[in-house]
Structures are given as C-alpha cells and as structure tokens.
Coordinates of C-alpha atoms and ligand atoms in Angstrom, one line a residue:
M1 CA 27.8 -12.4 47.4
A2 CA 24.7 -14.4 48.1
K3 CA 22.7 -15.4 45.1
I4 CA 19.4 -13.6 44.4
Q5 CA 16.5 -15.8 45.3
M6 CA 13.4 -16.1 43.0
K7 CA 9.8 -16.8 44.0
T8 CA 8.0 -17.9 40.9
P9 CA 9.8 -19.7 38.1
L10 CA 10.3 -18.2 34.7
V11 CA 9.1 -20.2 31.7
E12 CA 12.2 -20.9 29.8
M13 CA 11.9 -21.7 26.1
D14 CA 15.1 -23.0 24.6
G15 CA 15.7 -22.7 20.9
D16 CA 17.9 -23.5 17.9
E17 CA 21.3 -23.0 16.3
M18 CA 23.6 -20.1 17.2
T19 CA 21.1 -18.6 19.6
R20 CA 20.9 -21.9 21.5
V21 CA 24.7 -21.8 21.9
L22 CA 24.5 -18.2 23.2
W23 CA 21.6 -19.1 25.5
Q24 CA 23.8 -21.6 27.4
I25 CA 26.8 -19.2 27.7
I26 CA 24.5 -16.4 28.9
K27 CA 23.1 -18.7 31.6
D28 CA 26.6 -19.9 32.6
E29 CA 28.3 -16.6 32.7
L30 CA 25.7 -13.9 33.3
I31 CA 22.8 -15.6 35.3
N32 CA 23.8 -18.7 37.3
P33 CA 26.7 -16.9 39.2
F34 CA 24.3 -14.2 40.4
V35 CA 20.8 -15.7 40.6
D36 CA 19.5 -18.9 42.1
L37 CA 17.7 -19.5 38.8
K38 CA 14.3 -21.0 38.9
T39 CA 12.8 -21.9 35.6
E40 CA 10.3 -24.4 34.1
Y41 CA 12.3 -25.5 31.1
Y42 CA 10.7 -26.3 27.7
D43 CA 13.0 -27.4 24.8
L44 CA 11.7 -25.7 21.7
G45 CA 14.7 -26.8 19.7
L46 CA 13.5 -28.3 16.4
K47 CA 14.6 -31.8 17.3
Y48 CA 12.5 -32.0 20.4
R49 CA 9.5 -30.2 18.8
D50 CA 9.6 -33.0 16.2
E51 CA 9.8 -35.7 18.9
T52 CA 6.8 -34.3 20.6
N53 CA 4.9 -33.5 17.4
D54 CA 5.1 -29.9 18.5
Q55 CA 3.2 -30.5 21.7
V56 CA 6.1 -28.9 23.6
T57 CA 5.4 -25.6 22.0
I58 CA 1.7 -25.7 23.1
D59 CA 2.8 -26.8 26.6
S60 CA 5.2 -23.9 26.9
A61 CA 2.5 -21.5 25.9
E62 CA 0.1 -23.0 28.5
A63 CA 2.9 -22.7 31.2
T64 CA 3.3 -19.1 30.2
K65 CA -0.4 -18.6 30.9
K66 CA 0.0 -20.2 34.3
Y67 CA 3.1 -18.4 35.5
G68 CA 2.8 -15.1 33.6
V69 CA 6.4 -14.5 32.4
A70 CA 8.4 -16.4 29.8
V71 CA 11.8 -15.9 28.1
K72 CA 12.3 -17.4 24.6
C73 CA 15.3 -18.3 22.5
A74 CA 15.0 -17.9 18.7
T75 CA 13.7 -21.0 17.0
I76 CA 13.7 -22.3 13.5
T77 CA 10.4 -22.0 11.5
P78 CA 10.7 -25.1 9.3
N79 CA 10.5 -24.8 5.5
D80 CA 11.2 -27.5 2.9
A81 CA 15.0 -27.3 3.5
R82 CA 14.6 -27.7 7.2
V83 CA 12.3 -30.7 6.8
K84 CA 15.1 -32.4 5.0
E85 CA 17.9 -31.2 7.2
Y86 CA 16.2 -32.4 10.4
D87 CA 14.3 -35.3 8.8
L88 CA 11.0 -33.9 10.3
K89 CA 7.8 -35.7 10.5
A90 CA 5.9 -32.6 9.5
M91 CA 6.4 -29.0 8.5
Y92 CA 5.5 -27.5 11.9
K93 CA 4.1 -24.0 12.2
S94 CA 6.1 -21.1 13.5
P95 CA 6.4 -21.5 17.3
N96 CA 5.9 -17.8 17.6
G97 CA 2.7 -18.0 15.7
T98 CA 1.5 -20.9 17.9
I99 CA 2.4 -19.1 21.1
R100 CA 0.9 -15.8 19.9
A101 CA -2.4 -17.6 19.0
I102 CA -2.7 -19.3 22.4
L103 CA -1.9 -16.1 24.4
D104 CA -3.9 -13.8 22.0
G105 CA -0.9 -11.5 22.3
T106 CA 0.5 -8.5 20.6
V107 CA 4.2 -8.2 19.8
F108 CA 6.1 -5.0 20.8
R109 CA 9.5 -4.5 19.3
A110 CA 12.0 -1.9 20.6
P111 CA 15.6 -1.1 19.8
I112 CA 18.4 -1.0 22.4
L113 CA 20.2 2.3 22.1
V114 CA 23.9 2.6 22.9
K115 CA 26.4 5.4 22.3
G116 CA 28.5 4.7 19.2
I117 CA 25.8 2.9 17.3
E118 CA 23.9 5.9 15.9
P119 CA 20.4 5.7 14.4
Y120 CA 20.2 6.9 10.8
V121 CA 17.7 9.5 12.0
K122 CA 19.8 11.8 14.3
N123 CA 17.0 13.1 16.4
W124 CA 15.9 9.6 17.5
T125 CA 17.5 9.7 21.0
K126 CA 14.9 7.4 22.6
P127 CA 13.6 4.1 21.4
I128 CA 10.4 3.9 19.3
T129 CA 8.4 0.8 20.2
I130 CA 6.4 -0.6 17.4
A131 CA 3.3 -2.9 17.8
R132 CA 1.8 -4.7 14.9
H133 CA -1.8 -5.9 14.7
A134 CA -1.1 -9.5 13.6
Y135 CA -4.6 -10.4 12.4
G136 CA -6.6 -10.1 9.1
D137 CA -6.5 -7.4 6.4
V138 CA -4.5 -8.3 3.4
Y139 CA -2.9 -11.3 5.3
K140 CA -6.2 -13.1 5.2
D141 CA -7.6 -11.8 2.0
V142 CA -9.2 -13.4 -1.0
E143 CA -8.4 -12.3 -4.5
M144 CA -9.7 -12.8 -8.0
K145 CA -8.2 -12.0 -11.4
I146 CA -10.8 -10.6 -13.8
D147 CA -10.2 -11.7 -17.4
K148 CA -13.3 -10.4 -19.2
P149 CA -15.9 -7.6 -18.9
G150 CA -18.3 -8.0 -16.1
K151 CA -19.6 -6.5 -12.8
T152 CA -17.9 -7.3 -9.5
E153 CA -19.8 -7.0 -6.2
L154 CA -19.4 -7.1 -2.5
V155 CA -22.2 -9.2 -1.1
F156 CA -23.2 -9.8 2.6
T157 CA -25.6 -12.7 3.2
P158 CA -26.9 -12.5 6.9
A159 CA -27.0 -15.8 8.7
D160 CA -30.4 -14.8 10.1
G161 CA -32.0 -14.7 6.6
S162 CA -32.6 -11.0 6.7
E163 CA -32.0 -8.8 3.6
V164 CA -28.9 -9.4 1.5
Q165 CA -26.7 -6.4 1.2
R166 CA -24.7 -5.8 -2.0
T167 CA -22.6 -3.0 -3.5
T168 CA -20.7 -2.8 -6.8
I169 CA -17.0 -2.9 -6.6
F170 CA -16.3 -2.1 -10.2
D171 CA -17.9 -2.6 -13.5
F172 CA -15.1 -4.1 -15.6
K173 CA -14.9 -3.3 -19.4
E174 CA -11.4 -4.9 -19.6
P175 CA -9.2 -7.3 -17.5
G176 CA -8.3 -6.4 -13.9
V177 CA -8.1 -7.6 -10.4
I178 CA -10.1 -7.5 -7.1
Q179 CA -9.5 -8.2 -3.5
G180 CA -11.7 -8.9 -0.4
M181 CA -10.4 -8.6 3.1
H182 CA -11.8 -8.5 6.6
N183 CA -11.2 -7.8 10.3
R184 CA -13.1 -8.5 13.5
D185 CA -14.0 -5.9 16.0
A186 CA -13.0 -8.2 18.8
S187 CA -9.5 -8.5 17.4
I188 CA -9.1 -4.8 16.9
R189 CA -10.4 -4.2 20.4
S190 CA -7.9 -6.7 21.9
F191 CA -5.1 -5.0 20.0
A192 CA -6.1 -1.6 21.2
R193 CA -6.2 -2.8 24.8
A194 CA -2.8 -4.5 24.4
C195 CA -1.2 -1.3 23.1
L196 CA -2.9 1.0 25.6
N197 CA -1.9 -1.4 28.5
Y198 CA 1.7 -1.4 27.3
G199 CA 1.7 2.4 27.2
L200 CA 0.6 2.5 30.8
D201 CA 3.0 -0.2 31.8
T202 CA 6.0 1.5 30.2
K203 CA 4.8 5.1 30.8
Q204 CA 4.9 6.0 27.1
D205 CA 2.4 7.8 24.8
V206 CA 0.6 5.6 22.2
W207 CA 0.3 6.7 18.6
F208 CA -2.1 5.1 16.2
A209 CA -2.9 5.9 12.6
S210 CA -4.9 4.6 9.6
K211 CA -6.2 5.9 6.3
D212 CA -9.7 6.7 7.5
T213 CA -10.1 9.7 5.1
I214 CA -10.1 7.3 2.2
S215 CA -11.3 4.1 3.8
K216 CA -14.2 5.6 5.8
K217 CA -15.8 2.3 7.0
Y218 CA -12.8 -0.1 7.2
D219 CA -10.1 2.1 8.6
G220 CA -12.9 4.2 10.3
D221 CA -13.8 1.1 12.3
F222 CA -10.2 0.8 13.6
R223 CA -10.2 4.5 14.5
D224 CA -13.5 4.3 16.3
I225 CA -12.7 1.2 18.2
F226 CA -9.4 2.5 19.4
Q227 CA -11.1 5.8 20.5
E228 CA -13.9 4.0 22.3
V229 CA -11.5 1.7 24.2
Y230 CA -9.4 4.7 25.1
D231 CA -12.3 6.8 26.2
T232 CA -14.1 4.1 28.3
E233 CA -11.2 2.2 29.8
Y234 CA -8.0 4.3 29.7
K235 CA -8.6 8.0 29.6
D236 CA -8.5 8.5 33.4
K237 CA -5.5 6.3 33.9
Y238 CA -3.6 8.1 31.0
E239 CA -4.4 11.5 32.4
A240 CA -3.2 10.4 35.9
A241 CA 0.0 9.0 34.4
G242 CA 0.6 12.1 32.3
I243 CA 0.7 10.2 29.0
T244 CA -1.5 10.6 25.9
Y245 CA -3.2 8.6 23.2
F246 CA -2.8 10.2 19.8
Y247 CA -4.6 9.4 16.6
T248 CA -3.8 10.8 13.1
L249 CA -3.4 9.7 9.4
I250 CA -0.8 7.2 8.5
D251 CA 1.1 9.6 6.2
D252 CA 1.0 12.3 8.8
I253 CA 2.3 9.9 11.5
V254 CA 5.2 8.8 9.3
A255 CA 6.3 12.4 9.0
R256 CA 5.9 12.9 12.7
V257 CA 7.9 9.7 13.5
I258 CA 10.8 10.9 11.5
R259 CA 10.8 14.3 13.1
S260 CA 10.3 12.9 16.7
E261 CA 12.9 12.2 19.4
G262 CA 11.3 8.7 20.0
G263 CA 10.1 7.4 23.3
F264 CA 6.5 6.4 22.3
I265 CA 4.6 3.3 21.2
W266 CA 3.6 3.2 17.6
A267 CA 0.6 1.0 17.1
C268 CA 0.3 -0.2 13.5
K269 CA -2.3 -1.9 11.4
N270 CA -1.0 -5.3 10.1
Y271 CA 0.5 -4.1 6.8
D272 CA 1.9 -0.9 8.2
G273 CA 3.5 -2.8 11.0
D274 CA 5.0 -5.4 8.6
V275 CA 6.7 -2.7 6.6
M276 CA 7.5 -0.1 9.3
S277 CA 9.0 -2.6 11.7
D278 CA 11.7 -3.5 9.2
M279 CA 12.3 0.2 8.4
L280 CA 12.7 1.0 12.1
A281 CA 15.0 -1.9 12.9
T282 CA 17.3 -0.9 10.0
A283 CA 17.2 2.8 10.8
Y284 CA 18.1 2.2 14.4
G285 CA 21.3 0.4 13.2
S286 CA 21.0 -3.4 13.7
L287 CA 18.4 -6.2 13.9
A288 CA 20.7 -7.8 16.5
M289 CA 19.9 -4.9 18.8
M290 CA 16.1 -5.2 18.6
T291 CA 14.1 -6.7 21.5
S292 CA 10.6 -8.2 21.2
V293 CA 7.9 -8.8 23.8
L294 CA 4.6 -10.6 23.4
V295 CA 2.0 -9.2 25.7
S296 CA -1.5 -10.7 26.1
P297 CA -4.5 -8.5 26.9
D298 CA -4.6 -10.1 30.4
G299 CA -1.0 -9.0 31.1
I300 CA 1.1 -12.1 30.3
Y301 CA 4.6 -11.4 29.0
E302 CA 7.0 -13.4 26.8
Y303 CA 10.4 -11.9 26.1
E304 CA 12.7 -12.6 23.2
A305 CA 15.2 -11.2 20.6
A306 CA 13.6 -10.0 17.4
H307 CA 16.3 -11.7 15.2
G308 CA 16.4 -15.4 14.2
T309 CA 18.8 -18.3 15.0
V310 CA 21.7 -16.8 13.0
Q311 CA 22.1 -19.9 10.9
R312 CA 25.1 -18.8 8.9
H313 CA 27.1 -18.2 12.1
Y314 CA 26.0 -21.6 13.5
Y315 CA 27.4 -23.5 10.5
K316 CA 30.7 -21.7 11.1
Y317 CA 30.6 -22.7 14.7
L318 CA 29.9 -26.3 13.8
K319 CA 33.0 -26.3 11.7
G320 CA 35.0 -25.1 14.7
E321 CA 35.5 -21.6 13.3
T322 CA 35.3 -18.5 15.6
T323 CA 32.0 -16.6 15.5
S324 CA 31.3 -13.0 16.6
T325 CA 27.5 -13.2 17.1
N326 CA 25.8 -10.4 19.0
S327 CA 24.0 -11.7 22.1
V328 CA 22.6 -8.3 23.2
A329 CA 18.9 -8.9 22.2
T330 CA 19.0 -12.3 23.9
I331 CA 20.5 -10.9 27.1
F332 CA 17.8 -8.2 27.1
A333 CA 15.1 -10.9 26.7
W334 CA 16.4 -12.4 30.0
S335 CA 16.8 -9.1 31.7
G336 CA 13.3 -8.0 30.6
A337 CA 11.9 -11.3 32.0
F338 CA 13.8 -10.9 35.3
K339 CA 12.6 -7.3 35.7
K340 CA 8.9 -8.2 35.1
R341 CA 9.1 -11.3 37.3
G342 CA 10.7 -9.2 40.1
E343 CA 8.0 -6.6 39.7
L344 CA 5.2 -9.1 39.9
D345 CA 6.8 -11.0 42.8
E346 CA 7.8 -7.8 44.6
L347 CA 11.5 -8.7 44.5
P348 CA 13.4 -5.5 44.1
E349 CA 16.8 -7.4 44.1
L350 CA 15.6 -9.3 41.0
V351 CA 14.5 -6.1 39.3
N352 CA 17.8 -4.5 40.2
Y353 CA 19.7 -7.4 38.8
G354 CA 17.8 -7.2 35.5
K355 CA 18.7 -3.4 35.3
K356 CA 22.3 -4.0 36.1
L357 CA 22.6 -6.8 33.5
E358 CA 21.4 -4.3 30.9
E359 CA 23.7 -1.5 32.2
A360 CA 26.7 -3.9 32.1
T361 CA 25.9 -4.9 28.5
I362 CA 25.5 -1.3 27.3
K363 CA 28.7 -0.3 29.2
T364 CA 30.7 -3.1 27.5
I365 CA 29.8 -1.8 24.0
E366 CA 30.2 1.9 25.0
D367 CA 33.7 1.0 26.3
G368 CA 34.5 -0.3 22.8
V369 CA 34.2 -4.0 23.3
M370 CA 31.7 -5.3 20.6
T371 CA 30.8 -8.1 18.2
G372 CA 31.6 -7.9 14.5
D373 CA 28.2 -6.6 13.4
L374 CA 28.5 -3.6 15.6
A375 CA 32.2 -3.0 15.0
A376 CA 31.3 -2.7 11.3
I377 CA 28.8 0.2 11.9
T378 CA 30.1 2.0 15.0
T379 CA 30.9 5.7 14.8
M380 CA 33.4 5.2 17.6
D381 CA 37.1 6.0 17.0
P382 CA 38.4 2.7 15.4
A383 CA 41.5 2.8 17.7
K384 CA 39.1 2.4 20.7
V385 CA 37.1 -0.5 19.2
K386 CA 38.0 -4.1 20.2
K387 CA 36.1 -6.6 18.1
V388 CA 35.6 -9.8 20.1
N389 CA 34.1 -13.3 19.6
S390 CA 30.8 -14.5 20.8
E391 CA 32.1 -15.8 24.1
E392 CA 34.6 -13.0 24.8
F393 CA 31.8 -10.5 24.5
I394 CA 29.7 -12.2 27.1
K395 CA 32.7 -12.6 29.4
A396 CA 33.4 -8.9 29.1
I397 CA 29.9 -8.2 30.2
R398 CA 30.3 -10.5 33.2
A399 CA 33.4 -8.6 34.3
N400 CA 31.3 -5.3 34.2
L401 CA 28.4 -7.0 36.0
E402 CA 30.5 -8.3 38.8
A403 CA 31.9 -4.8 39.4
M404 CA 28.3 -3.4 39.5
L405 CA 26.7 -6.0 41.8
Ligands
LIG501 P1 18.5 -14.2 11.3 O1 18.8 -15.4 12.1 O2 17.9 -13.1 12.0 O3 19.9 -13.8 10.6 C1 19.9 -13.1 9.4 C2 21.3 -12.4 9.3 O4 21.3 -11.2 10.1 C3 22.5 -13.2 9.9 O5 23.0 -14.1 8.9 C4 23.4 -12.1 10.3 O6 24.1 -11.5 9.2 C5 22.5 -11.1 10.9 N1 22.2 -11.3 12.3 C6 21.0 -11.6 12.9 N2 21.1 -11.7 14.2 C7 22.4 -11.4 14.5 C8 23.1 -11.4 15.7 N3 22.5 -11.7 16.9 N4 24.5 -11.2 15.6 C9 25.1 -11.0 14.5 N5 24.4 -11.0 13.3 C10 23.1 -11.2 13.3 O7 17.5 -14.6 10.1 P2 17.5 -15.8 9.1 O8 19.0 -16.3 8.8 O9 16.7 -15.4 8.0 O10 16.8 -17.0 9.8 C11 17.5 -18.1 10.5 C12 16.4 -18.9 11.2 O11 15.8 -18.1 12.2 C13 15.3 -19.4 10.3 O12 15.1 -20.8 10.4 C14 14.1 -18.7 10.8 O13 12.9 -19.5 10.7 C15 14.4 -18.3 12.2 N6 13.8 -17.1 12.7 C16 13.3 -17.2 14.0 C17 12.8 -16.0 14.6 C18 12.3 -16.2 16.0 O14 12.4 -17.2 16.6 N7 11.8 -15.1 16.6 C19 12.8 -14.8 13.9 C20 13.3 -14.8 12.6 C21 13.8 -15.9 12.1 P3 25.5 -12.0 8.7 O15 25.3 -13.4 8.2 O16 25.7 -11.1 7.5 O17 26.5 -11.9 9.7
LIG502 MG1 8.3 -7.3 7.3

C-alpha cells in the first residue's frame, strides 16, 4: 500500500516521561508505516524547555497559529521537586497555560467510549464534552479576613474621574471574611464563541448554565453575553444544522446531565468546569480515556490527552520493569489532528486514516486486549480479557489497523 501523502505539516509537540516513550512507539507502529508524516517538530520535553528558557513552548504555539493544527504530548509542569530533579534554571509555567494564553483558546474534553468500559451513569451512551472558561472568577480573586467590627464595601473608581460607585458588602459586628472577583466581557464573549463554534463543528447542542437567579449581575452578565452572541452570530447556523443552544440554572443542568444520554457540549464557568470535568472523567471510567482539544476563537486546533506524563509508570520503565500504560488518549490526539488536517487540506484519505486509527484502537479493546488500568475496571468476561503491556497494546492496534486499511 502506498503511504498517505500530507499537504500541510502538523505541529508536533513532543513531551515528557512515559507519554514521550509512548509517543515514539505510536509513531513507529501506527503512523509511519501508513502516512508519509510531515510535521514541524518542537521538543517540549523539560530538558529542552530548560535549554531554550522555555522559548520552544512559545515557538510551538506560534507555529500552531501559522499552520492551524497541532498535536501535543503530555508535559511536566515543574514544581519544586522537578526543579531539583532536572536541575532547572527556573520554575517554568505550565506549557498548556502558555499555549492557551497565546492562542486565547478554550479546552474541550471528551471521553472515548468503548464497550466493556461502562460509565457509572448507565444512560450515558454518548460522550459529554465539557468546556471550561479558564479565566477569572475565584481563580483571580482577592480576599480579606476581617478580624474586628467594621463596614466592608465594593468600590468602583472610574478612570475618567466620574462619580465613584460604592455599595456595602456587609457590616461586620464580629470576625468574618470577604472576597472580590471579576471577569471581562471580552473573555466571556470569546468563550461563548469558542463553545458555539465547536458545537457547529461537531454538530452537537451546546448547554450553558450559571446561577443568575442569585447572582443577578455577575452571572447575569454571563447569561446575557452568551445569549447575545448566540442570537447575533449563531442562531441561523444552528437552526440550519438542526442543533440548539440551551441555557438553564447550574443545579437544573446537573440534574439534566445525569438523566441525559450524552452527546452535547457542556459549557461551564471556571469553577463549575474545574469540579465537573473531574466528576465526568471519573464517571466515564478512566482519565486515560479522556481526550482534550484546545480551540481558539479563530479556529486553530491543538489536540492532546487529558492525562499527564504518568510519572509512576516511567520510573518503573527506567528500572527496566514492564509497564502497562494506556496510550488510547494519546493515539486519539494524533487521530484528531489527522482528521482535522485532512478536513482543512481536503484530503479524504487522511481523514479516513484518522477514523480507521480510532476504530482499530476501539476494536482492540472490545476484542479484550487492553492495558492494566482498563482490565481492572472492565465489565467484560474475565476469560476474554488479555492484559498486555504498553508496547503489545500498540502492536495489537497495528494488526487491526493493517487489516482495515
Ligand atoms: P498523570 O500523569 O495523569 O497520572 C496520574 C495517575 O493516573 C497515574 O499514576 C496512573 O495511575 C493513572 N494514569 C494516568 N494516565 C494513565 C494512562 N495513560 N495509563 C494508565 N494509567 C494512567 O498525573 P500526575 O502523576 O499527577 O502527573 C504527572 C506529570 O504530568 C506531572 O509532572 C504533571 O505536571 C503532568 N501533567 C501534564 C498534563 C498535560 O500535559 N496536559 C496534565 C496533567 C499532568 P497508577 O499509577 O495508579 O497506575
Ligand atoms: Mg479540577
């Protein structure tokens, strides 16, 4: 079979630890034999980030802006322990944070569903994609502890010298605590656009909720901006595509999510997204089966796995021990990038290859061949389950893929 040809290169962001090991095996076994792979390679491994004072992360984000589609391996976000371990010149910021800031993107996370790994919620037969507004609110708040009686106020001093606005927060007679937080209309609007675009792109309804009955101005602002963006920019396109935008209260939406069959995008305010994304990942069965895509408002895509570098497995690997690390989310990062690149470059063979790579991966698990994390939670007949190591799993997928292409 002739290898599939690409037009535009993918931006390839290599990473750290166990996922870096899987990255190479995936390329050797599942990509290079089938695709004449064109990438612009950026090594986001911690060692090279340190050598370049993290410039490589910025360069990779700029390249993503230029080409439009990137695929990223999990990377270490340094903490004190990592600074010592890698003898770093500085405690660099999270690469994901840096890339997200440059692309002004929103992260969408979705589970990969396979038979035999059942969600805790039985009626979830389709994936629920969650999007978190990663700006402001309690994550950029200011707080004050109050230790004696006194009045606390919210004060706005206009830059143009016009009248100061003030309102009492609480008149304390005893110790307590206060908090001030903010958001920007431009950030909310850009989040609304990212979610509504992604809904159109993936032909799924978009659900959004806040607590506007209680927080009439703050959450009311989120509700109004979403509605305005929908009405003025998306309503016609949604009607034509047969999908809907739906707004309700956060408590009502939680109840509806649990009762639903899935298959929609759940747009969340920052705190709701923080909490609910972990709930969804666990309820769908495994963090190792969660994909993640960063989408910018102007339609730039960066695909990755939602999990980290699986450090514990890497240390076993370094000692020469066998690992059984799940590569599914990393494989789906590649397949997602190929499908999007193929769509943009009008290369149906590349789109088809991405789809087949996903089908071959799912078939492998549904045939009972799986890594330890899945073998531990599968509802499949134990006699039919074959627990394999990291490399055997990818080779089993290759065998299925060869039969399909
Ligand atoms: P992690 O790498 O997601 O792993 C946490 C645990 O979850 C693992 O020890 C493993 O459990 C299980 N797990 C996760 N992915 C798995 C997979 N593919 N196959 C099998 N098991 C899997 O999180 P972490 O250990 O907290 O973080 C490690 C490093 O990753 C950190 O330096 C962090 O900064 C980085 N990180 C990067 C990203 C990113 O680049 N997007 C995201 C999160 C974290 P068992 O050990 O019980 O088998
Ligand atoms: Mg969280």
